[in-house]
Each structure stands twice: as structure tokens, then as C-alpha cells.
Short mmCIF file of C-alpha atoms in Angstrom, two decimals:
data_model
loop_
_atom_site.label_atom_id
_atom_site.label_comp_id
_atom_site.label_asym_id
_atom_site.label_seq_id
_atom_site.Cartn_x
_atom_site.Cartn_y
_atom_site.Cartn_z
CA UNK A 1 30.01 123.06 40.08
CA UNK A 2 30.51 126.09 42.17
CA UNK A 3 27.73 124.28 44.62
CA UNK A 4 29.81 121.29 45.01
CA UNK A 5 33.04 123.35 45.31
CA UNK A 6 31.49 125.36 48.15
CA UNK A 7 30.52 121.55 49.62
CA UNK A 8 34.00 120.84 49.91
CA UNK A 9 35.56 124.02 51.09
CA UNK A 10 32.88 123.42 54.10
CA UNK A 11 34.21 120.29 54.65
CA UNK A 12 37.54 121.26 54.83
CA UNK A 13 36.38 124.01 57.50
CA UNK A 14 34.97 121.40 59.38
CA UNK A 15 38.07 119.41 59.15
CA UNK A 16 36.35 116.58 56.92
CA UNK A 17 37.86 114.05 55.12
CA UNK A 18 36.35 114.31 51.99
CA UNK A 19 36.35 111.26 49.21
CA UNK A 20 34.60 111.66 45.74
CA UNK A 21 33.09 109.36 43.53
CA UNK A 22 33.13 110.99 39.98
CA UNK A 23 30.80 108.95 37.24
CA UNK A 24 31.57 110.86 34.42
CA UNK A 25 34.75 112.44 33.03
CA UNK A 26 33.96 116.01 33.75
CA UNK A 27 34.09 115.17 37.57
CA UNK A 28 36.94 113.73 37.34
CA UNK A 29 38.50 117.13 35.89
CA UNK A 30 36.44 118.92 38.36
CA UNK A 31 38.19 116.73 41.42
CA UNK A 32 41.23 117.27 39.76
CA UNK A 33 41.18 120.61 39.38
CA UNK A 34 40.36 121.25 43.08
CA UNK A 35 42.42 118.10 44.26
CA UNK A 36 43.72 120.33 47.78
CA UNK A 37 40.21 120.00 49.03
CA UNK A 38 39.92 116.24 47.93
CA UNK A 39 41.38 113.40 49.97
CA UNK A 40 40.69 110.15 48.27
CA UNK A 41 38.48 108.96 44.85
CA UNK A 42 36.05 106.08 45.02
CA UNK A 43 35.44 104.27 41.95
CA UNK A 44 32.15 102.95 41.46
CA UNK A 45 31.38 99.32 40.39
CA UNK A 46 29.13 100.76 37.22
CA UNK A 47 32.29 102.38 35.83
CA UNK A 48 35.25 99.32 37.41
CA UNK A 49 37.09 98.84 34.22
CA UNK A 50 36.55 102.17 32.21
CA UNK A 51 39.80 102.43 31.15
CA UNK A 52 39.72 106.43 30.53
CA UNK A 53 38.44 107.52 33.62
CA UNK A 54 40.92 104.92 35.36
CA UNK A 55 44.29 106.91 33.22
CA UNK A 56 42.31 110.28 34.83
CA UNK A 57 42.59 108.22 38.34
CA UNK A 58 46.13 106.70 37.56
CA UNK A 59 47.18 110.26 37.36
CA UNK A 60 45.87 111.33 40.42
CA UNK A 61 48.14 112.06 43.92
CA UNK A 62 45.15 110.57 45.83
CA UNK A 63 44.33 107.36 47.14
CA UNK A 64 41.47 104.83 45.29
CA UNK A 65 39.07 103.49 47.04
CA UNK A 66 37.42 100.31 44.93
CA UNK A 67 34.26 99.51 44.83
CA UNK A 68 34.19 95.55 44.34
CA UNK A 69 30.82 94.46 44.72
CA UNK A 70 29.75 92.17 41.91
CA UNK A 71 33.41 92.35 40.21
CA UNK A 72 35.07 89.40 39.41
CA UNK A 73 39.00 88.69 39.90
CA UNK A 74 39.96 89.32 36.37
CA UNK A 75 38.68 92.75 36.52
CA UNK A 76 39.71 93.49 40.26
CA UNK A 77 43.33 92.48 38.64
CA UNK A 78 43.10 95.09 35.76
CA UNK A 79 42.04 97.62 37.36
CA UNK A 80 44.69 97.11 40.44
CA UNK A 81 47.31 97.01 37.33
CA UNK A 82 46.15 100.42 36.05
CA UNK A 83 46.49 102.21 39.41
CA UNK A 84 49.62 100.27 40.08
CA UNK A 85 51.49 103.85 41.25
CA UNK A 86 48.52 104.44 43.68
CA UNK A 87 47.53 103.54 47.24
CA UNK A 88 44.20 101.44 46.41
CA UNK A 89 41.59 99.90 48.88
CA UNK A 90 39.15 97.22 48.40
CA UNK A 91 35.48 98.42 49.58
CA UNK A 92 33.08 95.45 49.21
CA UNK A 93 28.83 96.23 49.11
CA UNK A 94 26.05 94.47 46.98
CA UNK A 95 24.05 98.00 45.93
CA UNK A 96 20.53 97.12 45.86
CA UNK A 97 18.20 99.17 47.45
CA UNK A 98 17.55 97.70 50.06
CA UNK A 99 20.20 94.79 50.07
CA UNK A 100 19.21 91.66 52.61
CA UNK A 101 21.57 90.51 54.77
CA UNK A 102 21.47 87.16 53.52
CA UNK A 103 22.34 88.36 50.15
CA UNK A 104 25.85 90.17 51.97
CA UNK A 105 28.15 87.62 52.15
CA UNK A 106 30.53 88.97 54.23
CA UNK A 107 33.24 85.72 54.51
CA UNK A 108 34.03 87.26 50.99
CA UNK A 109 36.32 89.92 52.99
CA UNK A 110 38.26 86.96 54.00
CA UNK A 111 38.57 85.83 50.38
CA UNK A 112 39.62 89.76 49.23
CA UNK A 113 41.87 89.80 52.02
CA UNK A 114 43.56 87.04 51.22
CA UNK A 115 44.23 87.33 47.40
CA UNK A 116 44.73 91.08 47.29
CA UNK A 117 46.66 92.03 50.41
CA UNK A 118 44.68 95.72 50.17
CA UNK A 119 42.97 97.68 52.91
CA UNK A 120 39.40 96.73 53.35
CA UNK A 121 36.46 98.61 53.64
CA UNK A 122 32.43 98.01 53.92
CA UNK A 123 29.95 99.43 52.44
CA UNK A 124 26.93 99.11 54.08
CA UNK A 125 22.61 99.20 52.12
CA UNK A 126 20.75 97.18 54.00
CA UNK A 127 17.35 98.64 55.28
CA UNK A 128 17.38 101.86 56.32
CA UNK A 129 13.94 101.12 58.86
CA UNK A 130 16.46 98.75 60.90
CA UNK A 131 19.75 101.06 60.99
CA UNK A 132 20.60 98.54 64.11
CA UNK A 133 21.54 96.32 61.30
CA UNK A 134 23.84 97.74 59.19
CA UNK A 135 25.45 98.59 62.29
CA UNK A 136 25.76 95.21 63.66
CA UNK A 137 26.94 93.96 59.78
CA UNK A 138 29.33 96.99 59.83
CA UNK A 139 30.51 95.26 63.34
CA UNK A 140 30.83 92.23 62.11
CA UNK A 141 32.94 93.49 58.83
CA UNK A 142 35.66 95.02 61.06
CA UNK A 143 35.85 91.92 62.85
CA UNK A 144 36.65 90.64 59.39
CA UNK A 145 39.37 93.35 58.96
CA UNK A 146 37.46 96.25 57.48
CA UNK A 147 38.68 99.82 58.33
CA UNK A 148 36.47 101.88 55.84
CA UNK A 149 33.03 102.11 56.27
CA UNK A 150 30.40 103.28 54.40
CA UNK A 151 26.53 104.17 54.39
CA UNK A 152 24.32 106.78 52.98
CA UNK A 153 22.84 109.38 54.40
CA UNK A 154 20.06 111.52 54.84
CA UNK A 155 18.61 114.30 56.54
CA UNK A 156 14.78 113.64 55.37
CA UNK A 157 14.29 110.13 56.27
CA UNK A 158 11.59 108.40 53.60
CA UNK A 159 11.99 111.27 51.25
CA UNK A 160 12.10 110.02 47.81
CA UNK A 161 15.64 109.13 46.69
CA UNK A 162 17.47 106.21 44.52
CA UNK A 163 18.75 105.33 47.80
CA UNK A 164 15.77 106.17 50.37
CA UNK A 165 15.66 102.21 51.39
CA UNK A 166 18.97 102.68 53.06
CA UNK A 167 20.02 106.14 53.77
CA UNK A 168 19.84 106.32 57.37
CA UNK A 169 20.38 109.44 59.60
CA UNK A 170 23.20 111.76 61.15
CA UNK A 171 22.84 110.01 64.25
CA UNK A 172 22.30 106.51 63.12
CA UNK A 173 25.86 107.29 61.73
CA UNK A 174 27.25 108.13 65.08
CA UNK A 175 25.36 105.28 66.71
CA UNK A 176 27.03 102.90 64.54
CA UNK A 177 30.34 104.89 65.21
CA UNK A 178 30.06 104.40 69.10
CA UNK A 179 29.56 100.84 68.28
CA UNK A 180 32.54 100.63 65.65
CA UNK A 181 34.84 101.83 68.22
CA UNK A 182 33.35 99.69 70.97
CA UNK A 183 34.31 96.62 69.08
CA UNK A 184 38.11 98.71 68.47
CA UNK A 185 38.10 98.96 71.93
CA UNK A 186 37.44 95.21 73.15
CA UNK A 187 39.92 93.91 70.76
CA UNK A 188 42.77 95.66 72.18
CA UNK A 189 45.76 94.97 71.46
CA UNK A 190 46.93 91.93 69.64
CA UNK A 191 50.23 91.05 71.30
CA UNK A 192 50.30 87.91 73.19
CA UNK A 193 54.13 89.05 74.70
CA UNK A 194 53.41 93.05 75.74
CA UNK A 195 50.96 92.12 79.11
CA UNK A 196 48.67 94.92 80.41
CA UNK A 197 48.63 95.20 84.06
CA UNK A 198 45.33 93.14 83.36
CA UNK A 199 46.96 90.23 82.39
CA UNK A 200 49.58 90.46 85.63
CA UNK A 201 46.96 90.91 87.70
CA UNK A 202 45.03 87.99 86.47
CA UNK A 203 48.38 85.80 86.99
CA UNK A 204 48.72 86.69 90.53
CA UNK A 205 45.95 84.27 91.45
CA UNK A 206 47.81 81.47 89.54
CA UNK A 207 48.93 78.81 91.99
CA UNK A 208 52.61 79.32 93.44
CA UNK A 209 55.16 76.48 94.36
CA UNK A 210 55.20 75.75 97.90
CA UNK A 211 57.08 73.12 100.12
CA UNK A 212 54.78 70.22 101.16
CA UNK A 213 56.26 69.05 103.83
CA UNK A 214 58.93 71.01 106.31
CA UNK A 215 62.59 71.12 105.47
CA UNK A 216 65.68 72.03 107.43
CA UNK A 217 68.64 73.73 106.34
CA UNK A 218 70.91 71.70 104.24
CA UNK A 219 68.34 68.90 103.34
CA UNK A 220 67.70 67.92 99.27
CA UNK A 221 64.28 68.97 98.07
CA UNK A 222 62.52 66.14 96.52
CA UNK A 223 59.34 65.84 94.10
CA UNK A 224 57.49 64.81 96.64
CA UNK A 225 58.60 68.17 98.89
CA UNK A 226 57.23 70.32 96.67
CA UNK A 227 53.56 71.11 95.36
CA UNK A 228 51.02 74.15 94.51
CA UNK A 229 48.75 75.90 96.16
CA UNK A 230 46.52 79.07 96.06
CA UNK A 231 48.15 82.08 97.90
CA UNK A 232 48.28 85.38 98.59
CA UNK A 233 52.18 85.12 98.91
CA UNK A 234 54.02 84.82 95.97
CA UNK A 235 56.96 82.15 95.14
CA UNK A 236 60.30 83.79 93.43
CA UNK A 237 59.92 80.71 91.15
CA UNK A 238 57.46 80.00 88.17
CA UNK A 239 55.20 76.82 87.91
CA UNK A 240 57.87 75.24 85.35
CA UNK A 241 60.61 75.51 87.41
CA UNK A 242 58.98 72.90 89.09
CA UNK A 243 61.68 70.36 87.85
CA UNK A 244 64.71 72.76 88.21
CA UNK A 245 64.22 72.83 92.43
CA UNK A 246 64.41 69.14 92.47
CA UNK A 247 67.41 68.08 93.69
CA UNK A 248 68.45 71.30 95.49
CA UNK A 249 69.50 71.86 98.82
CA UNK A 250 67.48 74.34 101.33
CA UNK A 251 69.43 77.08 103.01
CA UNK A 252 67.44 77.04 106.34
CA UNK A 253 64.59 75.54 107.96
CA UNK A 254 60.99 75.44 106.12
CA UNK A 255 57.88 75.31 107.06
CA UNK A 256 55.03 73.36 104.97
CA UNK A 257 53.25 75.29 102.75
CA UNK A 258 55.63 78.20 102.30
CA UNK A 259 55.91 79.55 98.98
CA UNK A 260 59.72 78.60 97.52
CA UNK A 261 61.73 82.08 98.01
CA UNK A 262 65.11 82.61 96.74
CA UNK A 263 66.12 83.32 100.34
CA UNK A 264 65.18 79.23 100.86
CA UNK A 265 67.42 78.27 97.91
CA UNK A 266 69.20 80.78 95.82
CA UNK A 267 68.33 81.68 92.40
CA UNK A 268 67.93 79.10 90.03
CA UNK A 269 71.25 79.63 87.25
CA UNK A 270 70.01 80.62 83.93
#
């Protein structure tokens, strides 16, 4: 115990987030005992439904992370009911050693996502002699809404371990990081009403209204006097107003091809 407590405290030093997985009922007392260094529980799939170590967890101040893989509904519904107090995420991983892609299914976030309305996270055992992999599935699971990730680790790659087939290294975690945060990065932002100077700058090569014919001052602009064109000079007017100039009367004398200004016409009234 006192080697796992001083695991912890080092993590906490480090400024870790730290999340245990107790399997047995004396690490659950020994997490709750030293809950201020603990930030979250994980619940393993071999232990989903144990009803007394899920009254320890119900007790808990800490959120639940819940490892689905292989559960059905029925039991994803109990044990949601028993930590109905607590914050609870789904994480979704098949744990074989190593697990093939093929054998993922990862269109099952959807399906979790859907029914459960929980936080999603991914946890990731394919091979460990392709770490590329699990990255690009990891990829692929945020794309899918995940925002926990998880893989094992190890410092002696091929030593002999339950896990050895996929533990992967300290920096195949921060490779897969980089690339995590990559994909963060070329989603952006959702909102389709907020533009980024991007998006202005992309609309400034739309076409603008112009006159197609000259005008002079006090004549009635027709369809047929206006049109669009590529230019570097901008129109006061969008491309819909299109209809709203027809019928209007120009101000002074225009030339063909000159963008509609409000200085030809006058604002357009709201």
C-alpha cells in the first residue's frame, strides 16, 4: 500500500490526474481513504455489476469512469442507476490482448452516445508492434465524440506482462497526443454563425453586384442592368439583394461594371 500511496503523491507533484481502477474491496477502502490524491475511479468490465463495490463507488465524491466493453444495456442501465448521484462516463474497449481492429467496432460510440447521453471515452489494445494504429483508431474515436482516452503503458517494451501485446511506450503516448490534438485542432470550432477572419476572407472573392450596362442619374435599374462579376472592389449590397435594387432609381451617372455602392442608390430599408 504505502508503494502505491507514494505513486500517487508523485503524481500529484507532477500535477497528474490520477484515476484508479480498484478490483477488489480493499482498494476501494484504500482509494477512499486517500481520496485527496485520487481524481476519478474506473470500473472494470470483470467487476460491472458487483453491487458492493458499486455502494463503495456510489459513496464516493469522485467521478466513474465505465468500462463498457462486452456489457449489455440491461447492465449499463443498473449500474448507471446505482451511481445515479455521480458524474459517470462511458469508456468503450474489447480487452484482448492484442484486440484486431476489425474486432473494435467503433460505430458502437454512436450507439452509446445516443442511448446514454454520457461522456465518452476509448480505450485503446490493439497491437502494441503498430502503436500508429491505436493512434489512428484513437483518432478516429474522437471523431466519434470520445474525450477520454486510454492505453497501457510500458517502459520495457516486450517484457512479459498480461498486457505486453499492447502496452506501448512514453512516447508512443505523446505521439498519439500530438495527433489527438491535431484532429482538436482541424475541427475548430463548430459554429456555422461566429466567422473567423478565414471565412471573411474566403467571401471576399465571392462575386459582387455590378451594373451591366451604364446608368445616369435618375434612371430605374432594371434586371437586365444589373449582374455579377469577380472584383477586387466590393458592392455595399449582398448577392440576394439582387431583387431588392430592381426597380430603384440611380442617384448619378454609372459606369458598366461598377460594383452597386450605396452612394449610387441609398441603402436598401430594412
Amino acid at each position: 500500500e504505502q508503494i502505491w500511496l507514494n505513486v500517487l503523491k508523485k503524481a500529484k507533484e507532477l500535477r497528474l490526474q490520477t484515476v484508479v481502477m480498484p478490483l477488489d474491496y480493499r482498494s476501494v477502502d484504500f482509494a477512499r481513504i486517500n481520496e485527496k490524491f485520487v481524481d476519478a475511479y474506473e470500473m472494470h468490465s470483470v467487476c460491472f455489476n458487483d453491487y458492493r463495490m458499486l455502494s463503495c463507488m456510489s459513496r464516493r465524491s469522485r467521478p466513474v469512469l465505465l468500462n463498457v466493453g462486452g456489457r449489455r444495456p440491461d447492465e449499463i442501465w443498473y449500474t448507471l442507476d446505482l451511481l445515479a448521484d455521480q458524474p459517470a462516463a462511458l469508456v468503450y474497449g474489447l480487452q484482448n490482448f492484442p484486440t484486431e481492429p476489425q474486432n473494435v467496432h467503433l460505430s458502437r460510440l454512436n450507439t452509446y452516445r445516443k442511448i446514454y447521453s454520457r461522456c465518452l471515452g476509448y480505450a485503446d489494445h490493439t497491437t502494441a508492434e503498430s502503436p500508429e494504429r491505436g493512434t489512428a483508431l484513437s483518432c478516429y474515436a474522437y471523431l466519434l465524440g470520445c474525450r477520454i482516452f486510454e492505453r497501457h503503458i510500458t517502459i520495457e517494451p516486450g517484457s512479459e506482462r498480461v498486457d505486453s501485446q499492447a502496452a506501448v511506450t512514453p512516447e508512443d503516448i505523446l505521439a498519439m497526443r500530438r495527433q489527438l490534438d491535431f484532429v482538436r485542432t482541424i475541427l475548430g470550432n463548430s459554429s456555422i454563425t461566429n466567422t473567423t477572419i478565414f471565412d471573411e476572407e474566403y467571401r471576399t472573392r465571392e462575386k459582387q453586384l455590378v451594373f451591366s450596362k451604364c446608368l445616369n442619374s435618375g434612371e430605374t435599374i432594371s434586371s437586365e442592368s444589373l449582374s455579377y462579376m469577380v472584383t477586387f472592389q466590393p458592392s455595399d449590397f449582398e448577392q440576394k439583394d439582387f431583387i431588392k435594387l430592381v426597380g430603384r432609381k440611380v442617384r448619378r451617372k454609372v459606369s458598366c461594371f461598377k460594383p452597386v455602392t450605396f452612394s449610387d442608390i441609398g441603402p436598401l430599408e430594412s
